[in-house]
Protein backbone atom coordinates (compact mmCIF):
# COMPACT_ATOMS: atom_id res chain seq x y z
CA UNK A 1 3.40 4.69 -15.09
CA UNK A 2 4.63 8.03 -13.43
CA UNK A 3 3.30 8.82 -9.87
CA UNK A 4 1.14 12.12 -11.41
CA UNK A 5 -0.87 9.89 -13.94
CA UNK A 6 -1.62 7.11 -11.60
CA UNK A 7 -2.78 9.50 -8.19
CA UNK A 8 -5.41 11.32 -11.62
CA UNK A 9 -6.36 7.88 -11.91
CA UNK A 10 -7.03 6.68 -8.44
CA UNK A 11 -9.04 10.03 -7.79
CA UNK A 12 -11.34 9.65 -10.73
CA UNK A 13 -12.14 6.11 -9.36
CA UNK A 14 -12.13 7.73 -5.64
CA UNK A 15 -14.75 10.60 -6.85
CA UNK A 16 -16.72 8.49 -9.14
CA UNK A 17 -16.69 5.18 -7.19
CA UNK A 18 -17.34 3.46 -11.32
CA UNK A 19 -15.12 2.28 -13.84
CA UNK A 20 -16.66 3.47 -16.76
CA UNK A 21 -17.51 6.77 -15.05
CA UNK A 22 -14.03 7.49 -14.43
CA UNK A 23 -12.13 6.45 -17.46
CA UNK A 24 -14.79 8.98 -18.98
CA UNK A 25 -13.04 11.54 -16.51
CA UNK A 26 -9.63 10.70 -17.60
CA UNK A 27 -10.02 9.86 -21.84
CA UNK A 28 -6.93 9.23 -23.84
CA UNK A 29 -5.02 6.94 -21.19
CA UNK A 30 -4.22 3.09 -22.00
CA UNK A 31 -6.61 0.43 -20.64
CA UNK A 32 -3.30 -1.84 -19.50
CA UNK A 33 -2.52 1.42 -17.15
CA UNK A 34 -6.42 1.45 -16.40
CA UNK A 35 -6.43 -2.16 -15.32
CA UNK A 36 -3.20 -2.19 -13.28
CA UNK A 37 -4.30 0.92 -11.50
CA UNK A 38 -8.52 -0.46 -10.95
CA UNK A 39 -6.12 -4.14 -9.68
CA UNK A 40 -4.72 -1.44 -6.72
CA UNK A 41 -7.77 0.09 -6.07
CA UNK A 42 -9.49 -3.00 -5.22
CA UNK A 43 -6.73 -3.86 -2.51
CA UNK A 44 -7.04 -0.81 -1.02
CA UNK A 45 -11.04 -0.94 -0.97
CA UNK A 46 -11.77 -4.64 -0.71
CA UNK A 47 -8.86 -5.87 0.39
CA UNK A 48 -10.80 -9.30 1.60
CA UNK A 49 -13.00 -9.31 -1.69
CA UNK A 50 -13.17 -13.09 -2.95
CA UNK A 51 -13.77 -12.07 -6.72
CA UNK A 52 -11.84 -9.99 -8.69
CA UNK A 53 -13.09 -6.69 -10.22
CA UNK A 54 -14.16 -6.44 -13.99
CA UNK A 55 -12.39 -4.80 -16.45
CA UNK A 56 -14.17 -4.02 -20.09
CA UNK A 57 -11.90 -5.31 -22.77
CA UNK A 58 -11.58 -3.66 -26.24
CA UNK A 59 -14.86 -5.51 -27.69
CA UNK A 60 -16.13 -4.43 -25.17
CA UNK A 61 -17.14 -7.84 -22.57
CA UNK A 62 -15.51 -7.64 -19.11
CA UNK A 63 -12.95 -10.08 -18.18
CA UNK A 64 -11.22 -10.06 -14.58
CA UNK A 65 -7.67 -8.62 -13.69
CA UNK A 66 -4.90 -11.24 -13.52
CA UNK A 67 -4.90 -12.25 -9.59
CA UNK A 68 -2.43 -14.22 -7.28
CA UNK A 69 -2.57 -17.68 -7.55
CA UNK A 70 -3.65 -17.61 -3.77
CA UNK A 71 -7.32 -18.95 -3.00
CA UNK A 72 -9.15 -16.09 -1.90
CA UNK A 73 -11.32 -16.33 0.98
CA UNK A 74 -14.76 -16.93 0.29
CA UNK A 75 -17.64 -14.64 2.16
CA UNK A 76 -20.91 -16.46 4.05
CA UNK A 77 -23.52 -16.16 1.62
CA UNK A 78 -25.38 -14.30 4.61
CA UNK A 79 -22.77 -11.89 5.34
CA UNK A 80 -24.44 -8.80 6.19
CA UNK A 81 -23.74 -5.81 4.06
CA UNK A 82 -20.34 -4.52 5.18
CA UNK A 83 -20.11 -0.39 4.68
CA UNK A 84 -17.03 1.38 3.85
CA UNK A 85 -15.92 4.61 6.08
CA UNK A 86 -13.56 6.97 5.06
CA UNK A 87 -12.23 9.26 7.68
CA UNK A 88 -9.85 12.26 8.03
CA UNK A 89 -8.71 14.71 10.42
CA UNK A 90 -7.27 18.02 9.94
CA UNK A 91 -5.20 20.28 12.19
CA UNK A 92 -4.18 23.94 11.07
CA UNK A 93 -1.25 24.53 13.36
CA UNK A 94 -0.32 21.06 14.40
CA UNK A 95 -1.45 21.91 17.17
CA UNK A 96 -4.23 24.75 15.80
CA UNK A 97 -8.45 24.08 14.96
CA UNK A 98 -8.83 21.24 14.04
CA UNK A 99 -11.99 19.48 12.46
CA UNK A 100 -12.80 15.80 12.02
CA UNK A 101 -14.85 14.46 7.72
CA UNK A 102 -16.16 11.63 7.44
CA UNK A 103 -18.27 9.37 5.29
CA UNK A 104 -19.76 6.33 4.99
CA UNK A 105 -20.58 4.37 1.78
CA UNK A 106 -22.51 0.99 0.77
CA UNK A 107 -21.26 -0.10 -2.63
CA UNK A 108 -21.68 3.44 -4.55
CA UNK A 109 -24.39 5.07 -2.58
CA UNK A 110 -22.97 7.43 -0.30
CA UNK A 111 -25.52 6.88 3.01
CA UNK A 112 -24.03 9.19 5.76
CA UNK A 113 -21.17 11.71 6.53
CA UNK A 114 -20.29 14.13 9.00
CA UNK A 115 -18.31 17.31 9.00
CA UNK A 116 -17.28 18.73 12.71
CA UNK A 117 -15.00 20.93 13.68
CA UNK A 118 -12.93 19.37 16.83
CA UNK A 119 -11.46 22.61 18.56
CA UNK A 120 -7.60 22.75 18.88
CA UNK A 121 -5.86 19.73 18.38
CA UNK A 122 -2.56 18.14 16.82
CA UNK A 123 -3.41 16.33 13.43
CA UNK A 124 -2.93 12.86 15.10
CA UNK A 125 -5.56 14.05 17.64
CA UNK A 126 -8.00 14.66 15.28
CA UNK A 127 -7.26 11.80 13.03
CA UNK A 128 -8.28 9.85 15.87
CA UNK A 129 -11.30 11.69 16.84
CA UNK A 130 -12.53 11.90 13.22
CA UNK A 131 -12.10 7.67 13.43
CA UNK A 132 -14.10 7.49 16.35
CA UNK A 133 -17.08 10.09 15.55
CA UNK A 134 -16.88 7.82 12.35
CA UNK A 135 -17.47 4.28 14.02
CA UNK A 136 -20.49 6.23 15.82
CA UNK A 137 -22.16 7.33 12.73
CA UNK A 138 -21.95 3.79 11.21
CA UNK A 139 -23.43 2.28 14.25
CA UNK A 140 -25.95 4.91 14.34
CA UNK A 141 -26.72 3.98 11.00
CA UNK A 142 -27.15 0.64 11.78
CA UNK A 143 -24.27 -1.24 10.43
CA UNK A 144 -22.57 -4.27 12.71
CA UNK A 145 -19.23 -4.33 10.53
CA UNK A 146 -17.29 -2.05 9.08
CA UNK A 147 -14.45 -1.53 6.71
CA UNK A 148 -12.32 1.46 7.94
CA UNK A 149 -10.41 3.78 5.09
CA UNK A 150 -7.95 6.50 6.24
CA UNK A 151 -4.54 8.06 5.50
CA UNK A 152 -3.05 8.48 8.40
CA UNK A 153 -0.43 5.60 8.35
CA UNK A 154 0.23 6.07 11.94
CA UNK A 155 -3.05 5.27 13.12
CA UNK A 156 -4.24 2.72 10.43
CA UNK A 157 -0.74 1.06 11.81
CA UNK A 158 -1.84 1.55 15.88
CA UNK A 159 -5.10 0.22 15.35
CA UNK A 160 -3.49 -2.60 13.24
CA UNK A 161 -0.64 -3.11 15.85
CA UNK A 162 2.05 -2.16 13.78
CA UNK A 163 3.12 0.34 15.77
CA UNK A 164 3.06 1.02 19.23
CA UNK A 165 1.55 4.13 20.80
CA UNK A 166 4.10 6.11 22.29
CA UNK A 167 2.67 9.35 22.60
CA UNK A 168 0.92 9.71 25.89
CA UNK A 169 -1.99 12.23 24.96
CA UNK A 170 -2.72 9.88 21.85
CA UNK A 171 -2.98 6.70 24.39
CA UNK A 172 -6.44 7.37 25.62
CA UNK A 173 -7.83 8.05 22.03
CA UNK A 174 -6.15 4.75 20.86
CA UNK A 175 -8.41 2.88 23.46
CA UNK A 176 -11.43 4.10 23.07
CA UNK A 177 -10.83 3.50 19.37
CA UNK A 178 -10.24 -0.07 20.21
CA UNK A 179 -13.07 -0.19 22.33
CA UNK A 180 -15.46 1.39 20.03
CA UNK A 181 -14.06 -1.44 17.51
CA UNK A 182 -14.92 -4.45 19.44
CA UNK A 183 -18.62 -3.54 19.39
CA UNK A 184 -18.49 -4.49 15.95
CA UNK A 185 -19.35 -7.94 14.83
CA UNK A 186 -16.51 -7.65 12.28
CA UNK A 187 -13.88 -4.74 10.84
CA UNK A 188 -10.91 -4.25 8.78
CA UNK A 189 -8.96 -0.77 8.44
CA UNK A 190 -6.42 0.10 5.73
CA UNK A 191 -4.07 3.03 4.69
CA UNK A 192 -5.12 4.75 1.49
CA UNK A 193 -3.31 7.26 -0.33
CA UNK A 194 -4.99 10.82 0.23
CA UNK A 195 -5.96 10.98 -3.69
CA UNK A 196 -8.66 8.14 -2.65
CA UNK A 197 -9.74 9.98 0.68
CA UNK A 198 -11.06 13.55 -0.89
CA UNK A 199 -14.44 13.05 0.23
CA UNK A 200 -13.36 12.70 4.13
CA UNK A 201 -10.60 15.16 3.53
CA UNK A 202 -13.02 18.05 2.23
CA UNK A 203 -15.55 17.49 4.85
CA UNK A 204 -12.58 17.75 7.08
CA UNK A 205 -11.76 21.15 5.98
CA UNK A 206 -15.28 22.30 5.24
CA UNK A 207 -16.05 22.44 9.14
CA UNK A 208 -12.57 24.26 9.48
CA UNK A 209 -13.50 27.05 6.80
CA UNK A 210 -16.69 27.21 9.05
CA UNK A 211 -15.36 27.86 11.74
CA UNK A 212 -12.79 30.41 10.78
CA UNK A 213 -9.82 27.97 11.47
């Protein structure tokens, strides 16, 4: 499957957040490519998930995606609900205005987002930012755990401890990141290709055009 088809794919799953909704978006392509791309998604998005996603099969009943052979660990049956944010930060300049998106979503109801623009700052600044006026909102909102979505490699990898923080003005960001993190009962935070971050990414911009950056 070429690169172009599958990042159409992942962004009618990103925007409608349901199978059926989004193969409706895209009509024409081949279930097999559906179901290897919908077996990606749900890394990205539930990377912890202990059951498989369904797939609809050609009469119609829903089988699961083939899944490693690896037992899958299994959720408390009174795990609280765990939210999903996406976040994004944008910088027109590098450094320039900058503005921090983000959103928050339980299952397929979107329940909060924020749009803000950030003043000037490099793009890793406000990647950052946008990641901790994120964590906020979902604690505002009442959540204790969250899973974190962004596509900024370099800080998914930071926060991860992949990488190391070398830039000095970055430093203090990183730690109150980390700080903000360990009020939370429970989190996990993965890279996601920008196709599957539009919502965070348009908020981003949206308090940009607002403010003339």
């Amino acid at each position: 499957m070429d690169n172009l088809k599958k990042s159409r794919m992942m962004a009618a799953l990103a925007r409608e957040l349901d199978l059926d909704r989004a193969m409706a978006r895209e009509p024409g392509l081949d279930r097999r490519e559906w179901r290897s791309v919908l077996e990606e998604a749900s890394r990205l998005f539930r990377p912890d998930c202990g059951e498989p996603p369904e797939f609809p099969g050609e009469d119609g009943t829903k089988t699961a995606p083939e899944q490693p052979s690896a037992t899958p660990r299994q959720e408390p049956l009174n795990q609280p609900a765990r939210p999903v944010l996406f976040t994004d930060g944008a910088s027109r300049g590098n450094p320039g205005p900058a503005a921090a998106g983000a959103a928050v979503f339980l299952g397929q109801d979107q329940v909060g987002s924020l749009s803000r623009a950030l003043g000037i700052k490099t793009n890793n600044q406000a990647e950052y930012q946008a990641l901790l006026l994120g964590l906020k909102l979902v604690r505002e909102l009442g959540f204790d755990q969250v899973s974190i979505r962004s596509d900024s490699q370099l800080m998914v990898r930071q926060i991860q401890g992949r990488y190391k923080v070398k830039d000095s003005k970055l430093k203090p960001l990183f730690d109150q990141a980390r700080s903000a993190l360990k009020e939370f009962s429970g989190y996990d935070i993965v890279h996601v290709e920008r196709g599957l971050n539009r919502i965070a990414d348009g908020l981003a911009n949206q308090a940009l055009d607002a403010g003339g950056g």
